[in-house]
GROMACS .gro file of C-alpha atoms in nm:
model
  205
    1MET     CA    1  19.128  24.979   5.832
    2GLU     CA    2  19.265  25.332   5.826
    3LEU     CA    3  19.168  25.558   5.546
    4GLU     CA    4  19.453  25.774   5.416
    5SER     CA    5  19.363  26.096   5.243
    6GLU     CA    6  19.546  26.143   4.918
    7VAL     CA    7  19.668  26.487   4.827
    8THR     CA    8  19.630  26.559   4.460
    9ARG     CA    9  19.923  26.744   4.311
   10SER     CA   10  19.935  26.912   3.976
   11ASP     CA   11  20.220  26.833   3.738
   12LYS     CA   12  20.236  27.198   3.627
   13PRO     CA   13  20.485  27.423   3.814
   14VAL     CA   14  20.336  27.695   4.028
   15VAL     CA   15  20.421  28.042   3.892
   16LYS     CA   16  20.421  28.316   4.150
   17LYS     CA   17  20.291  28.643   4.017
   18SER     CA   18  20.512  28.940   4.089
   19SER     CA   19  20.348  29.217   4.288
   20LYS     CA   20  20.541  29.475   4.088
   21ASN     CA   21  20.418  29.585   3.750
   22PRO     CA   22  20.658  29.609   3.450
   23PHE     CA   23  20.676  29.988   3.483
   24GLU     CA   24  20.807  29.963   3.842
   25VAL     CA   25  21.061  29.699   3.740
   26ALA     CA   26  21.185  29.924   3.455
   27ILE     CA   27  21.222  30.220   3.694
   28VAL     CA   28  21.420  30.007   3.941
   29ASN     CA   29  21.650  29.887   3.663
   30ILE     CA   30  21.713  30.246   3.550
   31TRP     CA   31  21.807  30.353   3.903
   32LYS     CA   32  22.037  30.052   3.955
   33ARG     CA   33  22.243  30.100   3.640
   34ASP     CA   34  22.593  30.246   3.659
   35ARG     CA   35  22.631  30.613   3.571
   36SER     CA   36  22.930  30.790   3.423
   37ALA     CA   37  23.094  31.084   3.598
   38ALA     CA   38  22.963  31.322   3.329
   39GLU     CA   39  22.606  31.202   3.386
   40VAL     CA   40  22.636  31.245   3.764
   41ILE     CA   41  22.770  31.601   3.727
   42ILE     CA   42  22.494  31.695   3.482
   43HIS     CA   43  22.229  31.554   3.717
   44ILE     CA   44  22.375  31.762   4.002
   45PHE     CA   45  22.361  32.079   3.791
   46ASN     CA   46  22.003  31.993   3.688
   47ALA     CA   47  21.904  31.955   4.053
   48ILE     CA   48  22.063  32.291   4.143
   49ALA     CA   49  21.888  32.459   3.848
   50LEU     CA   50  21.552  32.313   3.955
   51MET     CA   51  21.603  32.438   4.311
   52ILE     CA   52  21.682  32.788   4.184
   53VAL     CA   53  21.379  32.786   3.955
   54GLY     CA   54  21.156  32.661   4.238
   55HIS     CA   55  21.283  32.934   4.469
   56LEU     CA   56  21.218  33.203   4.208
   57LEU     CA   57  20.871  33.069   4.131
   58PHE     CA   58  20.759  33.052   4.493
   59ASN     CA   59  20.901  33.395   4.580
   60PHE     CA   60  20.822  33.603   4.273
   61LEU     CA   61  20.545  33.425   4.082
   62THR     CA   62  20.257  33.552   4.291
   63VAL     CA   63  19.916  33.667   4.169
   64LYS     CA   64  20.002  34.028   4.242
   65ASN     CA   65  20.333  34.013   4.055
   66ILE     CA   66  20.175  33.836   3.756
   67THR     CA   67  19.901  34.101   3.734
   68THR     CA   68  20.157  34.381   3.757
   69ALA     CA   69  20.378  34.220   3.493
   70PHE     CA   70  20.095  34.181   3.241
   71SER     CA   71  19.975  34.535   3.299
   72SER     CA   72  20.327  34.671   3.235
   73VAL     CA   73  20.387  34.481   2.910
   74THR     CA   74  20.500  34.719   2.636
   75SER     CA   75  20.601  34.685   2.274
   76ASP     CA   76  20.968  34.686   2.380
   77ILE     CA   77  20.923  34.364   2.579
   78LEU     CA   78  20.750  34.199   2.285
   79TYR     CA   79  21.040  34.312   2.066
   80TYR     CA   80  21.289  34.139   2.296
   81LEU     CA   81  21.074  33.826   2.306
   82LEU     CA   82  21.070  33.817   1.927
   83GLY     CA   83  21.450  33.854   1.917
   84GLY     CA   84  21.496  33.568   2.164
   85PHE     CA   85  21.251  33.350   1.971
   86ILE     CA   86  21.435  33.405   1.641
   87ALA     CA   87  21.772  33.340   1.808
   88GLN     CA   88  21.646  33.012   1.954
   89MET     CA   89  21.496  32.907   1.618
   90ILE     CA   90  21.837  32.959   1.453
   91ASP     CA   91  22.008  32.772   1.736
   92GLY     CA   92  21.761  32.484   1.707
   93ALA     CA   93  21.803  32.461   1.329
   94LEU     CA   94  22.185  32.476   1.325
   95GLY     CA   95  22.266  32.338   1.669
   96MET     CA   96  22.456  32.658   1.751
   97ALA     CA   97  22.453  33.040   1.716
   98TYR     CA   98  22.211  33.134   1.995
   99GLY     CA   99  22.477  33.337   2.176
  100VAL     CA  100  22.600  33.502   1.857
  101THR     CA  101  22.250  33.595   1.739
  102ALA     CA  102  22.116  33.710   2.076
  103THR     CA  103  22.428  33.910   2.164
  104THR     CA  104  22.424  34.086   1.826
  105PHE     CA  105  22.055  34.169   1.869
  106LEU     CA  106  22.098  34.305   2.223
  107LEU     CA  107  22.401  34.517   2.132
  108SER     CA  108  22.217  34.660   1.831
  109VAL     CA  109  21.930  34.787   2.049
  110GLY     CA  110  22.164  34.963   2.292
  111ILE     CA  111  22.220  34.704   2.567
  112THR     CA  112  22.566  34.721   2.727
  113PRO     CA  113  22.808  34.428   2.665
  114ALA     CA  114  22.796  34.316   3.031
  115ALA     CA  115  22.415  34.314   3.040
  116ALA     CA  116  22.398  34.137   2.702
  117SER     CA  117  22.644  33.871   2.815
  118ALA     CA  118  22.457  33.817   3.144
  119SER     CA  119  22.121  33.790   2.966
  120VAL     CA  120  22.244  33.544   2.703
  121HIS     CA  121  22.424  33.318   2.949
  122ALA     CA  122  22.135  33.322   3.198
  123SER     CA  123  21.899  33.197   2.927
  124GLU     CA  124  22.154  32.945   2.798
  125VAL     CA  125  22.166  32.782   3.142
  126PHE     CA  126  21.825  32.637   3.058
  127THR     CA  127  21.836  32.603   2.677
  128SER     CA  128  22.185  32.451   2.662
  129GLY     CA  129  22.120  32.257   2.982
  130VAL     CA  130  21.822  32.079   2.829
  131SER     CA  131  22.012  32.020   2.503
  132GLY     CA  132  22.309  31.875   2.691
  133TYR     CA  133  22.084  31.651   2.897
  134MET     CA  134  21.914  31.513   2.585
  135HIS     CA  135  22.252  31.449   2.421
  136LEU     CA  136  22.352  31.262   2.736
  137LYS     CA  137  22.038  31.048   2.723
  138PHE     CA  138  22.107  30.960   2.358
  139GLY     CA  139  22.468  30.872   2.434
  140ASN     CA  140  22.627  31.158   2.239
  141VAL     CA  141  22.848  31.285   2.523
  142ASN     CA  142  23.218  31.207   2.519
  143SER     CA  143  23.290  31.162   2.891
  144LYS     CA  144  23.667  31.200   2.853
  145LEU     CA  145  23.632  31.523   2.655
  146PHE     CA  146  23.369  31.652   2.901
  147LYS     CA  147  23.606  31.601   3.197
  148THR     CA  148  23.890  31.767   3.005
  149LEU     CA  149  23.685  32.080   2.922
  150LEU     CA  150  23.490  32.111   3.249
  151ILE     CA  151  23.741  32.294   3.473
  152PRO     CA  152  23.897  32.516   3.198
  153GLY     CA  153  23.545  32.600   3.077
  154ILE     CA  154  23.434  32.712   3.424
  155ILE     CA  155  23.751  32.918   3.476
  156GLY     CA  156  23.713  33.082   3.134
  157ALA     CA  157  23.346  33.164   3.196
  158VAL     CA  158  23.417  33.322   3.536
  159LEU     CA  159  23.713  33.523   3.406
  160GLY     CA  160  23.517  33.642   3.102
  161ALA     CA  161  23.222  33.753   3.315
  162TYR     CA  162  23.454  33.931   3.560
  163ILE     CA  163  23.651  34.112   3.289
  164ILE     CA  164  23.349  34.229   3.090
  165SER     CA  165  23.171  34.352   3.406
  166SER     CA  166  23.479  34.532   3.539
  167LEU     CA  167  23.519  34.713   3.204
  168GLU     CA  168  23.163  34.844   3.206
  169GLU     CA  169  23.283  35.206   3.185
  170TYR     CA  170  23.453  35.124   2.853
  171ALA     CA  171  23.134  34.987   2.699
  172SER     CA  172  23.155  35.221   2.398
  173MET     CA  173  23.500  35.080   2.316
  174LEU     CA  174  23.402  34.718   2.378
  175LYS     CA  175  23.096  34.722   2.152
  176PRO     CA  176  23.288  34.739   1.819
  177ILE     CA  177  23.529  34.466   1.937
  178ILE     CA  178  23.248  34.232   2.043
  179SER     CA  179  23.050  34.309   1.728
  180THR     CA  180  23.351  34.221   1.511
  181TYR     CA  181  23.398  33.900   1.709
  182THR     CA  182  23.033  33.796   1.670
  183LEU     CA  183  23.051  33.885   1.297
  184ILE     CA  184  23.347  33.648   1.250
  185LEU     CA  185  23.167  33.375   1.445
  186GLY     CA  186  22.854  33.429   1.235
  187ILE     CA  187  23.049  33.388   0.911
  188ILE     CA  188  23.210  33.067   1.039
  189ILE     CA  189  22.871  32.928   1.146
  190ILE     CA  190  22.711  33.010   0.808
  191LYS     CA  191  23.003  32.841   0.627
  192LYS     CA  192  22.960  32.532   0.844
  193ALA     CA  193  22.585  32.528   0.782
  194LEU     CA  194  22.625  32.557   0.403
  195LYS     CA  195  22.911  32.308   0.382
  196LYS     CA  196  22.818  31.986   0.205
  197ARG     CA  197  22.829  31.674   0.417
  198GLN     CA  198  23.115  31.444   0.328
  199GLU     CA  199  23.051  31.073   0.300
  200LYS     CA  200  23.192  30.879   0.592
  201ARG     CA  201  23.484  30.658   0.501
  202THR     CA  202  23.643  30.386   0.707
  203LEU     CA  203  23.981  30.504   0.833
  204LYS     CA  204  24.256  30.243   0.846
  205LYS     CA  205  24.489  30.448   1.063
   0.00000   0.00000   0.00000
């Protein structure tokens, strides 16, 4: 008589444990999702900005340069730092006015219009870049409007920088014009900041 060995089987289904943890699965899902054209362009600009920053850090942020920079710190540099800090505080509170505030400050201390414009826009590459990226993450970016303004915005920025740098010899004439322009912008910004919020109503048309 042959003895047959019986294999005992459990009624419960076998659940295979995934080798990936939930964090890895979440990262994979983020990378697999579809991205809008505006998000792709902003990511490209972020990558370029990081490469530039990395290049500057590795080439100029040496121990010798840091020591020299700290030893040459004067009250004028601290004055400029304070002006930039106040301008950024206003920009953070209102969501605008960094360029207006910083340009007005730089012109008032004797900086030429071309140098003031270059300084403000160089710093706004990072401040506005981070703000734009956060708006993108929160879904506040209108992709259609972004595409519409992208090319004209770049052309306008390049032309403005070229014109103001080519008219450097007429800086004394440009200062009153730019100051009047920033004054008008400042008044508009203050009016917008003080304006009472209107209750949102459903529009039928």
